[in-house]
Amino acid sequence: MESWSNAKICDVANLILGAFLFFSPWIFAFEAGNMSQNATIAGIAIVVLAIAALSAFAVWEEWLNLIVGLWTLISPWVLGFHASTTPMTVHVIVGALVAILAAVELWIMSQNPPRLTANR
């Protein structure tokens, strides 16, 4: 049962990170364009996946969260952000944390898979 609480903590952390990424263009005054759009869209995706995982756990949600986290991590290079800028730093840090949390949650679930039926 402790693995479920750890998994929920990972989901709540992802929810906070997604919200932070969503609001980061306004907090740090990103330039309009790819940087702001990517932060907004990736932030929404992370928040939606975290809410979905909190309401009803499914392994596919964690895999999608891992993919979105990895995209957020590599997107500054793919989309051509200016090196050593605030948007690049925010994307790399948030993307790495989301990907790590999703990987940890997948690992937790592989060690203690949830029971689908009640014990009799």
PDB file of C-alpha atoms in Angstrom:
ATOM      1  CA  MET A   1       0.000   0.000   0.000  1.00  0.00           C
ATOM      2  CA  GLU A   2       2.943   2.322   0.557  1.00  0.00           C
ATOM      3  CA  SER A   3       3.788   2.139  -3.171  1.00  0.00           C
ATOM      4  CA  TRP A   4       0.383   3.662  -3.927  1.00  0.00           C
ATOM      5  CA  SER A   5       1.112   6.609  -1.676  1.00  0.00           C
ATOM      6  CA  ASN A   6       4.509   7.063  -3.335  1.00  0.00           C
ATOM      7  CA  ALA A   7       2.859   6.886  -6.746  1.00  0.00           C
ATOM      8  CA  LYS A   8       0.314   9.524  -5.729  1.00  0.00           C
ATOM      9  CA  ILE A   9       3.127  11.782  -4.496  1.00  0.00           C
ATOM     10  CA  CYS A  10       4.780  11.474  -7.927  1.00  0.00           C
ATOM     11  CA  ASP A  11       1.479  12.388  -9.607  1.00  0.00           C
ATOM     12  CA  VAL A  12       0.975  15.424  -7.366  1.00  0.00           C
ATOM     13  CA  ALA A  13       4.561  16.542  -8.069  1.00  0.00           C
ATOM     14  CA  ASN A  14       3.913  16.179 -11.812  1.00  0.00           C
ATOM     15  CA  LEU A  15       0.732  18.210 -11.429  1.00  0.00           C
ATOM     16  CA  ILE A  16       2.705  21.029  -9.773  1.00  0.00           C
ATOM     17  CA  LEU A  17       5.497  20.839 -12.369  1.00  0.00           C
ATOM     18  CA  GLY A  18       2.975  20.929 -15.227  1.00  0.00           C
ATOM     19  CA  ALA A  19       1.251  23.972 -13.743  1.00  0.00           C
ATOM     20  CA  PHE A  20       4.623  25.677 -13.269  1.00  0.00           C
ATOM     21  CA  LEU A  21       5.564  24.954 -16.892  1.00  0.00           C
ATOM     22  CA  PHE A  22       2.181  26.264 -18.083  1.00  0.00           C
ATOM     23  CA  PHE A  23       2.578  29.557 -16.193  1.00  0.00           C
ATOM     24  CA  SER A  24       6.328  29.944 -16.861  1.00  0.00           C
ATOM     25  CA  PRO A  25       5.894  32.086 -20.023  1.00  0.00           C
ATOM     26  CA  TRP A  26       4.143  34.716 -17.875  1.00  0.00           C
ATOM     27  CA  ILE A  27       6.345  34.282 -14.804  1.00  0.00           C
ATOM     28  CA  PHE A  28       9.601  34.636 -16.758  1.00  0.00           C
ATOM     29  CA  ALA A  29       8.325  36.740 -19.700  1.00  0.00           C
ATOM     30  CA  PHE A  30       9.224  34.285 -22.490  1.00  0.00           C
ATOM     31  CA  GLU A  31       9.269  35.666 -26.002  1.00  0.00           C
ATOM     32  CA  ALA A  32       6.161  34.932 -28.043  1.00  0.00           C
ATOM     33  CA  GLY A  33       6.607  31.958 -30.342  1.00  0.00           C
ATOM     34  CA  ASN A  34       7.876  28.419 -30.009  1.00  0.00           C
ATOM     35  CA  MET A  35       9.115  28.818 -26.437  1.00  0.00           C
ATOM     36  CA  SER A  36       5.815  30.058 -25.045  1.00  0.00           C
ATOM     37  CA  GLN A  37       3.652  27.715 -27.109  1.00  0.00           C
ATOM     38  CA  ASN A  38       5.692  24.663 -26.181  1.00  0.00           C
ATOM     39  CA  ALA A  39       5.623  25.524 -22.476  1.00  0.00           C
ATOM     40  CA  THR A  40       1.863  26.072 -22.564  1.00  0.00           C
ATOM     41  CA  ILE A  41       1.012  22.905 -24.508  1.00  0.00           C
ATOM     42  CA  ALA A  42       3.442  20.648 -22.622  1.00  0.00           C
ATOM     43  CA  GLY A  43       2.283  22.105 -19.298  1.00  0.00           C
ATOM     44  CA  ILE A  44      -1.361  21.370 -20.146  1.00  0.00           C
ATOM     45  CA  ALA A  45      -0.475  17.819 -21.230  1.00  0.00           C
ATOM     46  CA  ILE A  46       1.443  17.144 -18.002  1.00  0.00           C
ATOM     47  CA  VAL A  47      -1.382  18.556 -15.847  1.00  0.00           C
ATOM     48  CA  VAL A  48      -4.065  16.554 -17.667  1.00  0.00           C
ATOM     49  CA  LEU A  49      -2.052  13.328 -17.410  1.00  0.00           C
ATOM     50  CA  ALA A  50      -1.355  13.918 -13.714  1.00  0.00           C
ATOM     51  CA  ILE A  51      -5.045  14.534 -12.990  1.00  0.00           C
ATOM     52  CA  ALA A  52      -5.972  11.421 -14.954  1.00  0.00           C
ATOM     53  CA  ALA A  53      -3.403   9.368 -13.026  1.00  0.00           C
ATOM     54  CA  LEU A  54      -4.677  10.711  -9.700  1.00  0.00           C
ATOM     55  CA  SER A  55      -8.309   9.917 -10.521  1.00  0.00           C
ATOM     56  CA  ALA A  56      -7.828   6.461 -12.056  1.00  0.00           C
ATOM     57  CA  PHE A  57      -4.373   4.937 -12.413  1.00  0.00           C
ATOM     58  CA  ALA A  58      -3.431   3.418 -15.759  1.00  0.00           C
ATOM     59  CA  VAL A  59       0.052   2.465 -16.893  1.00  0.00           C
ATOM     60  CA  TRP A  60      -0.401   4.163 -20.257  1.00  0.00           C
ATOM     61  CA  GLU A  61      -0.780   7.529 -18.504  1.00  0.00           C
ATOM     62  CA  GLU A  62       2.659   7.141 -16.961  1.00  0.00           C
ATOM     63  CA  TRP A  63       4.184   6.184 -20.300  1.00  0.00           C
ATOM     64  CA  LEU A  64       2.636   9.269 -21.904  1.00  0.00           C
ATOM     65  CA  ASN A  65       3.908  11.400 -19.022  1.00  0.00           C
ATOM     66  CA  LEU A  66       7.399   9.981 -19.600  1.00  0.00           C
ATOM     67  CA  ILE A  67       7.166  10.837 -23.307  1.00  0.00           C
ATOM     68  CA  VAL A  68       5.927  14.394 -22.632  1.00  0.00           C
ATOM     69  CA  GLY A  69       8.681  14.856 -20.025  1.00  0.00           C
ATOM     70  CA  LEU A  70      11.348  13.685 -22.478  1.00  0.00           C
ATOM     71  CA  TRP A  71       9.904  15.948 -25.187  1.00  0.00           C
ATOM     72  CA  THR A  72      10.003  18.908 -22.808  1.00  0.00           C
ATOM     73  CA  LEU A  73      13.612  18.039 -21.977  1.00  0.00           C
ATOM     74  CA  ILE A  74      14.833  17.893 -25.598  1.00  0.00           C
ATOM     75  CA  SER A  75      12.495  20.499 -27.122  1.00  0.00           C
ATOM     76  CA  PRO A  76      14.869  23.455 -26.612  1.00  0.00           C
ATOM     77  CA  TRP A  77      17.317  21.867 -29.064  1.00  0.00           C
ATOM     78  CA  VAL A  78      14.654  20.601 -31.467  1.00  0.00           C
ATOM     79  CA  LEU A  79      12.847  23.959 -31.584  1.00  0.00           C
ATOM     80  CA  GLY A  80      16.044  26.039 -31.580  1.00  0.00           C
ATOM     81  CA  PHE A  81      15.814  27.945 -28.305  1.00  0.00           C
ATOM     82  CA  HIS A  82      18.704  30.320 -27.662  1.00  0.00           C
ATOM     83  CA  ALA A  83      21.390  28.627 -25.574  1.00  0.00           C
ATOM     84  CA  SER A  84      21.575  29.461 -21.875  1.00  0.00           C
ATOM     85  CA  THR A  85      18.274  31.308 -21.691  1.00  0.00           C
ATOM     86  CA  THR A  86      15.604  31.099 -19.028  1.00  0.00           C
ATOM     87  CA  PRO A  87      13.104  29.247 -21.275  1.00  0.00           C
ATOM     88  CA  MET A  88      15.736  26.628 -22.073  1.00  0.00           C
ATOM     89  CA  THR A  89      16.580  26.173 -18.394  1.00  0.00           C
ATOM     90  CA  VAL A  90      12.915  25.888 -17.377  1.00  0.00           C
ATOM     91  CA  HIS A  91      12.180  23.326 -20.107  1.00  0.00           C
ATOM     92  CA  VAL A  92      15.232  21.191 -19.328  1.00  0.00           C
ATOM     93  CA  ILE A  93      14.692  21.150 -15.558  1.00  0.00           C
ATOM     94  CA  VAL A  94      10.927  20.567 -15.675  1.00  0.00           C
ATOM     95  CA  GLY A  95      11.259  17.983 -18.463  1.00  0.00           C
ATOM     96  CA  ALA A  96      13.945  16.065 -16.589  1.00  0.00           C
ATOM     97  CA  LEU A  97      11.952  16.081 -13.347  1.00  0.00           C
ATOM     98  CA  VAL A  98       8.715  14.962 -15.041  1.00  0.00           C
ATOM     99  CA  ALA A  99      10.516  12.180 -16.922  1.00  0.00           C
ATOM    100  CA  ILE A 100      12.299  11.016 -13.757  1.00  0.00           C
ATOM    101  CA  LEU A 101       9.062  11.023 -11.734  1.00  0.00           C
ATOM    102  CA  ALA A 102       7.229   9.086 -14.453  1.00  0.00           C
ATOM    103  CA  ALA A 103      10.066   6.553 -14.635  1.00  0.00           C
ATOM    104  CA  VAL A 104      10.073   6.182 -10.847  1.00  0.00           C
ATOM    105  CA  GLU A 105       6.325   5.646 -10.834  1.00  0.00           C
ATOM    106  CA  LEU A 106       6.598   3.030 -13.587  1.00  0.00           C
ATOM    107  CA  TRP A 107       9.318   1.305 -11.595  1.00  0.00           C
ATOM    108  CA  ILE A 108       7.203   1.391  -8.421  1.00  0.00           C
ATOM    109  CA  MET A 109       4.274  -0.147 -10.282  1.00  0.00           C
ATOM    110  CA  SER A 110       6.467  -2.853 -11.813  1.00  0.00           C
ATOM    111  CA  GLN A 111       7.712  -3.809  -8.336  1.00  0.00           C
ATOM    112  CA  ASN A 112       4.234  -3.810  -6.757  1.00  0.00           C
ATOM    113  CA  PRO A 113       1.576  -4.168  -9.454  1.00  0.00           C
ATOM    114  CA  PRO A 114      -1.875  -3.047  -8.340  1.00  0.00           C
ATOM    115  CA  ARG A 115      -4.351  -5.821  -7.615  1.00  0.00           C
ATOM    116  CA  LEU A 116      -7.359  -5.827  -9.851  1.00  0.00           C
ATOM    117  CA  THR A 117      -9.447  -8.096  -7.621  1.00  0.00           C
ATOM    118  CA  ALA A 118     -10.085  -7.970  -3.912  1.00  0.00           C
ATOM    119  CA  ASN A 119      -8.674 -10.620  -1.586  1.00  0.00           C
ATOM    120  CA  ARG A 120     -11.275 -13.103  -0.413  1.00  0.00           C
TER     121      ARG A 120
END
